[in-house]
Amino acid sequence: MNLTVLTAIFKRDFVNYFASATGYVFICVFVMLSSVAAFVPPGFFSNNLANLDQLSSWMPYILLVFVPAITMSMWAEEKRRGTDELLLTLPATDSDVVLGKYLAGVAIFTVSLLFSMASILLIFQYGLGDPDLQLFVCTYIGYWFVGLAMLATGMVASFLTSNLTVGFILGMLFNAPQALASTVDNAIGWLDAVPPLRGLAEAEWFRNLARGVFSSFSAFDGFSDFARGVLSLSGALHFLCIVALMLYLCMVLIGRRHWAGGDDGESLWWHYLVRGLALFLIVGGVNAVLRNYDPVRFDMTADKTNSLLPQTKTLVAELGDDDETPPIKIDAYFSPEVPSEYAGQKRELLSTLDELRAISKGKVVVVKHEVENFSDEAALAERAYGIEARSVSTRVRGEIEEEQIFLGAAFSCGLDKVVIPFFDKGIPVEYEVVRSITTVAQQKRKRIGVVKTATPLFSGFSMQGPSPSQTPESRLVAELKKQYDVVEVDPANPITDTFDVLLAVQPSSLTPDALVNFVAAVKTGQPTAIFEDPAPVWWQVVGTDEPNRPGGGMMGMFGGGQPPAPKGDMQQLWSLLGARVDGSQIVWQFHNPYEASLPGLGPEYLFTDVATAENAFNNASPITKGLKQALFVYAGAASATSGAETEFLPLAVTSNLTGAISTDTFQQFRTGRLDQSAFEQRRRKTGRTYIVAAKITGAPPEEVEAQLDDDIDDEALRAEAEGGAEADLETGSGEASDDEQPEVNVVLVADIDCLASEIFNIREIGDDEVLGVDFKLQNVSLILNILDDLAGDDRYIALRKRTRDYRTLTQIEQATEEFRESTLDEDNAFREGVEEEIAAARTAYSDAIAKIMSRTDLDAVTKEQLRAREEIRQARIRDVKITALEQKRRKNTEQNQRELANYVRNVQDRYKAAAVIVPPIPPLLLGLWVYFRRRSMEKEGVSKDRLRYSRKQPKAKGAGEAA
């Protein structure tokens, strides 16, 4: 390789491009189109993300026009001028000429990208917010790699013609597969219109083959990692392989004078054609392999929003241990555009799926479906997986609107299937995706036994409440079925099966016999989660110390139904655990982190929060380590029994801004026998901390063991006397022998409302635009962590706490919020004035009637007649005035909303205008500087008399002198 010749060719082409005005025009158009594509599409402001997603979706199409403008003259212009022969006679190889010209094109393209990046960052930095600079750099590195591949492809087109226009058109055609490969499904759909090809278009093998071939050369597929801020070896090699293939073709074309044949030569067209096709297949195969095997990936984002947790990588790596397990297929369904509140969730879902596919070594296959509402694919998603468009609330220019979007996924492996119909804002994406993958991949799930109590967890017929009703499956059970094999356990019979974990919600509602069976199971060391509530609010079930309700619904309440079932003695359970939940009192705490949005919550809504108590959650336990906030509703307090030998480990603790109130007082208030003020007066302030959740382990005292054995024996005798099924409780329930005393393993929570569907709804809502509240509750994580810890499954505990925050257009948000607050203050002031006028109108009406009634000069009949007439007249005046004021208030509210919408629109329009005006300025300034610089250099060393526009012109000489 002759570096001197290569450098000379590089400098010649690079300088020639910037020596003419045409080059600067192309650069100005490029940077302007880039900026317009970044800021003008509606999705930029609706997504409210400080990134280049909009530009990334348009950049391949922009380059499809800009790159051929660079490459069209690389060789075609040499042919047109006849200087190609001069280049070929230089003491250099064909590769030196090709590389010199290619590197010149790369340098021109790099300068153009730098202009584009500088102008876009300028607009972002001074008006839109604080963007992630590392994400921007990585995205532009991706644009650079896309340009490398397109430049090499465009050079091939330039070598085929001597006409610049034809070279430009051929460059676009040759690069079209890279830019348009993502539309291959639409292209296949067009084949349906051709009857002979309709069968081919419907064949699945043909669709898969077409997708595989086009994706191997698609700019979008290779660029997707860079757009998310991930530097990947597979992405770089995807484009470098295309560059190598196209540069080889360029060297073949420039050297065809040697092998094209002639009088003395033999044509080698077929040889090089086969060689080119072979390289084409090799590049396609390499890119296909790299999509599933990517050894090097680096997350360049400042906040590491693309990185997977180590636990996730470990779980995915374990999927490859069994070669007989079929690949896990993930079908992701999402709308092309989603509201700004869901833009981050959509980005996180797609990013997580891409990262999982890249590290899975082919064990995870991801198929993305961009679904339009009411399309055939939307109908297929609903029919196959039950995934349908979800109606969500979003704020559009100050107004709350409803929009239907897709954002779900289906996971399948063999015959097993898990479906997540919708990823709401509060759902941790990485946790849900990884749990679904591992659930469908494992052959056998862990078993969780849910004890049948009065709490309606499963669907069925319930006699609780004022009337019999059909109860749906609880959100808790639906959540558990995503991970566990959930079995309902009837404690009326001895619990002989062994479960990975046993769940009992309000066991105090069990009958004496059922409670004995349940306690016997706990006694054997069965890991158990117990939720016991002194005063349930969101469940139709009685508290710990309350008697069961009569059976038979309404008839039972009036004595016409079955008598209430007796309740078991909870002291058996408390003695076994060496701990108890006080059923006679409810704990309250003065702390409401959502006071501004939800001021009506009383202190009985108990928020355990690290903001008020650093030890609110025990960081020494994997169950609660890293948790920040949870909600317990009208909860009780758990405490260790004096002299207990079991270990009592607090998990969730209140602050000392607390007190207690009796459950009797709560029941009086709940049934209306006590008003709000009296209820508040009976709150007793204690100023002590209360334990809401605790883990209990260890062996109970021997006297407790003996008493429990007596109770179990008595229950066996009763069952045998009543003709029931005989059971050897000692061995059937898995009790250990006398030589090996079992230890209890229990987590006790003094609340069951934390399991209610309302909690799961709050988790899904997350940041609620309608209520104006951003919920940070981690109840679901706490519940699932308890069950996972007891079951010995710690795979997902860390994943549940993972949150990712994406940078938004903070300055736009701030300006909009300030204007919204000012208009809201004006609206409130106007409303107060209107209310005062309405009150004055009502007062005038009352005063007019009172004045008539106070007159002493009229008899009763006349006074009543005047009162009736005046009442009608004043009522009409009052109603007309109130109607006018209400209409005035409504118009003012609508006017404020219009002003807010116009303000938001004007702010957006300013940045859109800046996107058109600002970007061309830097390259124009550079062009002017180069122009005047060249003019000044041309004048150096030249006599002033020879300058064309010299100020002193020589005097005209006579004809004779001239002669």
mmCIF file of N, CA and C in Angstrom, residues 155-193:
data_model
loop_
_atom_site.group_PDB
_atom_site.id
_atom_site.type_symbol
_atom_site.label_atom_id
_atom_site.label_comp_id
_atom_site.label_asym_id
_atom_site.label_seq_id
_atom_site.Cartn_x
_atom_site.Cartn_y
_atom_site.Cartn_z
ATOM 1 N N MET A 155 -20.404 3.981 -3.613
ATOM 2 C CA MET A 155 -19.215 3.966 -4.479
ATOM 3 C C MET A 155 -19.353 2.929 -5.583
ATOM 4 N N VAL A 156 -19.964 1.777 -5.229
ATOM 5 C CA VAL A 156 -20.174 0.754 -6.265
ATOM 6 C C VAL A 156 -21.016 1.327 -7.399
ATOM 7 N N ALA A 157 -22.067 2.078 -7.037
ATOM 8 C CA ALA A 157 -22.907 2.684 -8.070
ATOM 9 C C ALA A 157 -22.115 3.680 -8.915
ATOM 10 N N SER A 158 -21.233 4.446 -8.287
ATOM 11 C CA SER A 158 -20.460 5.448 -9.023
ATOM 12 C C SER A 158 -19.494 4.802 -10.003
ATOM 13 N N PHE A 159 -18.993 3.603 -9.686
ATOM 14 C CA PHE A 159 -18.070 2.920 -10.588
ATOM 15 C C PHE A 159 -18.763 2.370 -11.834
ATOM 16 N N LEU A 160 -20.106 2.345 -11.817
ATOM 17 C CA LEU A 160 -20.837 1.745 -12.932
ATOM 18 C C LEU A 160 -21.237 2.735 -14.007
ATOM 19 N N THR A 161 -21.014 4.034 -13.783
ATOM 20 C CA THR A 161 -21.492 5.026 -14.749
ATOM 21 C C THR A 161 -20.557 6.221 -14.779
ATOM 22 N N SER A 162 -20.670 7.013 -15.845
ATOM 23 C CA SER A 162 -19.920 8.262 -15.959
ATOM 24 C C SER A 162 -20.845 9.468 -15.858
ATOM 25 N N ASN A 163 -22.130 9.232 -15.580
ATOM 26 C CA ASN A 163 -23.122 10.300 -15.480
ATOM 27 C C ASN A 163 -23.449 10.543 -14.010
ATOM 28 N N LEU A 164 -23.338 11.793 -13.570
ATOM 29 C CA LEU A 164 -23.569 12.096 -12.160
ATOM 30 C C LEU A 164 -25.001 11.803 -11.736
ATOM 31 N N THR A 165 -25.952 12.161 -12.580
ATOM 32 C CA THR A 165 -27.364 11.928 -12.229
ATOM 33 C C THR A 165 -27.658 10.447 -12.121
ATOM 34 N N VAL A 166 -27.144 9.693 -13.070
ATOM 35 C CA VAL A 166 -27.338 8.244 -13.013
ATOM 36 C C VAL A 166 -26.641 7.662 -11.790
ATOM 37 N N GLY A 167 -25.451 8.191 -11.461
ATOM 38 C CA GLY A 167 -24.745 7.724 -10.269
ATOM 39 C C GLY A 167 -25.535 7.997 -8.990
ATOM 40 N N PHE A 168 -26.209 9.158 -8.940
ATOM 41 C CA PHE A 168 -27.024 9.483 -7.772
ATOM 42 C C PHE A 168 -28.210 8.522 -7.653
ATOM 43 N N ILE A 169 -28.883 8.281 -8.771
ATOM 44 C CA ILE A 169 -30.058 7.390 -8.760
ATOM 45 C C ILE A 169 -29.648 5.962 -8.409
ATOM 46 N N LEU A 170 -28.549 5.491 -9.023
ATOM 47 C CA LEU A 170 -28.087 4.141 -8.708
ATOM 48 C C LEU A 170 -27.661 4.027 -7.244
ATOM 49 N N GLY A 171 -27.042 5.085 -6.710
ATOM 50 C CA GLY A 171 -26.657 5.061 -5.298
ATOM 51 C C GLY A 171 -27.863 4.920 -4.387
ATOM 52 N N MET A 172 -28.967 5.604 -4.715
ATOM 53 C CA MET A 172 -30.193 5.463 -3.932
ATOM 54 C C MET A 172 -30.769 4.052 -4.058
ATOM 55 N N LEU A 173 -30.766 3.519 -5.272
ATOM 56 C CA LEU A 173 -31.336 2.180 -5.481
ATOM 57 C C LEU A 173 -30.527 1.116 -4.753
ATOM 58 N N PHE A 174 -29.207 1.215 -4.819
ATOM 59 C CA PHE A 174 -28.366 0.208 -4.174
ATOM 60 C C PHE A 174 -28.468 0.278 -2.646
ATOM 61 N N ASN A 175 -28.712 1.481 -2.109
ATOM 62 C CA ASN A 175 -28.811 1.640 -0.656
ATOM 63 C C ASN A 175 -30.226 1.432 -0.132
ATOM 64 N N ALA A 176 -31.183 1.355 -1.037
ATOM 65 C CA ALA A 176 -32.579 1.216 -0.616
ATOM 66 C C ALA A 176 -32.815 -0.022 0.255
ATOM 67 N N PRO A 177 -32.210 -1.190 -0.054
ATOM 68 C CA PRO A 177 -32.458 -2.347 0.822
ATOM 69 C C PRO A 177 -32.059 -2.105 2.275
ATOM 70 N N GLN A 178 -31.003 -1.333 2.492
ATOM 71 C CA GLN A 178 -30.597 -1.061 3.874
ATOM 72 C C GLN A 178 -31.598 -0.167 4.583
ATOM 73 N N ALA A 179 -32.135 0.824 3.885
ATOM 74 C CA ALA A 179 -33.053 1.768 4.514
ATOM 75 C C ALA A 179 -34.479 1.237 4.588
ATOM 76 N N LEU A 180 -34.856 0.385 3.644
ATOM 77 C CA LEU A 180 -36.252 -0.046 3.556
ATOM 78 C C LEU A 180 -36.468 -1.485 3.991
ATOM 79 N N ALA A 181 -35.435 -2.129 4.541
ATOM 80 C CA ALA A 181 -35.574 -3.541 4.920
ATOM 81 C C ALA A 181 -36.621 -3.737 5.994
ATOM 82 N N SER A 182 -36.878 -2.703 6.821
ATOM 83 C CA SER A 182 -37.866 -2.853 7.895
ATOM 84 C C SER A 182 -39.283 -2.964 7.364
ATOM 85 N N THR A 183 -39.489 -2.607 6.097
ATOM 86 C CA THR A 183 -40.826 -2.684 5.501
ATOM 87 C C THR A 183 -41.019 -3.968 4.702
ATOM 88 N N VAL A 184 -40.215 -4.981 4.985
ATOM 89 C CA VAL A 184 -40.294 -6.211 4.200
ATOM 90 C C VAL A 184 -41.664 -6.874 4.346
ATOM 91 N N ASP A 185 -42.279 -6.786 5.521
ATOM 92 C CA ASP A 185 -43.601 -7.384 5.700
ATOM 93 C C ASP A 185 -44.632 -6.724 4.799
ATOM 94 N N ASN A 186 -44.536 -5.398 4.653
ATOM 95 C CA ASN A 186 -45.459 -4.708 3.753
ATOM 96 C C ASN A 186 -45.211 -5.113 2.306
ATOM 97 N N ALA A 187 -43.941 -5.284 1.959
ATOM 98 C CA ALA A 187 -43.622 -5.695 0.592
ATOM 99 C C ALA A 187 -44.160 -7.094 0.304
ATOM 100 N N ILE A 188 -44.056 -7.989 1.283
ATOM 101 C CA ILE A 188 -44.610 -9.337 1.113
ATOM 102 C C ILE A 188 -46.119 -9.272 0.966
ATOM 103 N N GLY A 189 -46.740 -8.346 1.724
ATOM 104 C CA GLY A 189 -48.188 -8.195 1.616
ATOM 105 C C GLY A 189 -48.626 -7.762 0.236
ATOM 106 N N TRP A 190 -47.781 -7.003 -0.461
ATOM 107 C CA TRP A 190 -48.131 -6.585 -1.816
ATOM 108 C C TRP A 190 -48.205 -7.767 -2.773
ATOM 109 N N LEU A 191 -47.483 -8.839 -2.436
ATOM 110 C CA LEU A 191 -47.517 -10.011 -3.319
ATOM 111 C C LEU A 191 -48.893 -10.668 -3.349
ATOM 112 N N ASP A 192 -49.701 -10.391 -2.320
ATOM 113 C CA ASP A 192 -51.048 -10.963 -2.309
ATOM 114 C C ASP A 192 -51.885 -10.473 -3.473
ATOM 115 N N ALA A 193 -51.544 -9.282 -3.991
ATOM 116 C CA ALA A 193 -52.312 -8.733 -5.108
ATOM 117 C C ALA A 193 -52.012 -9.451 -6.413
#
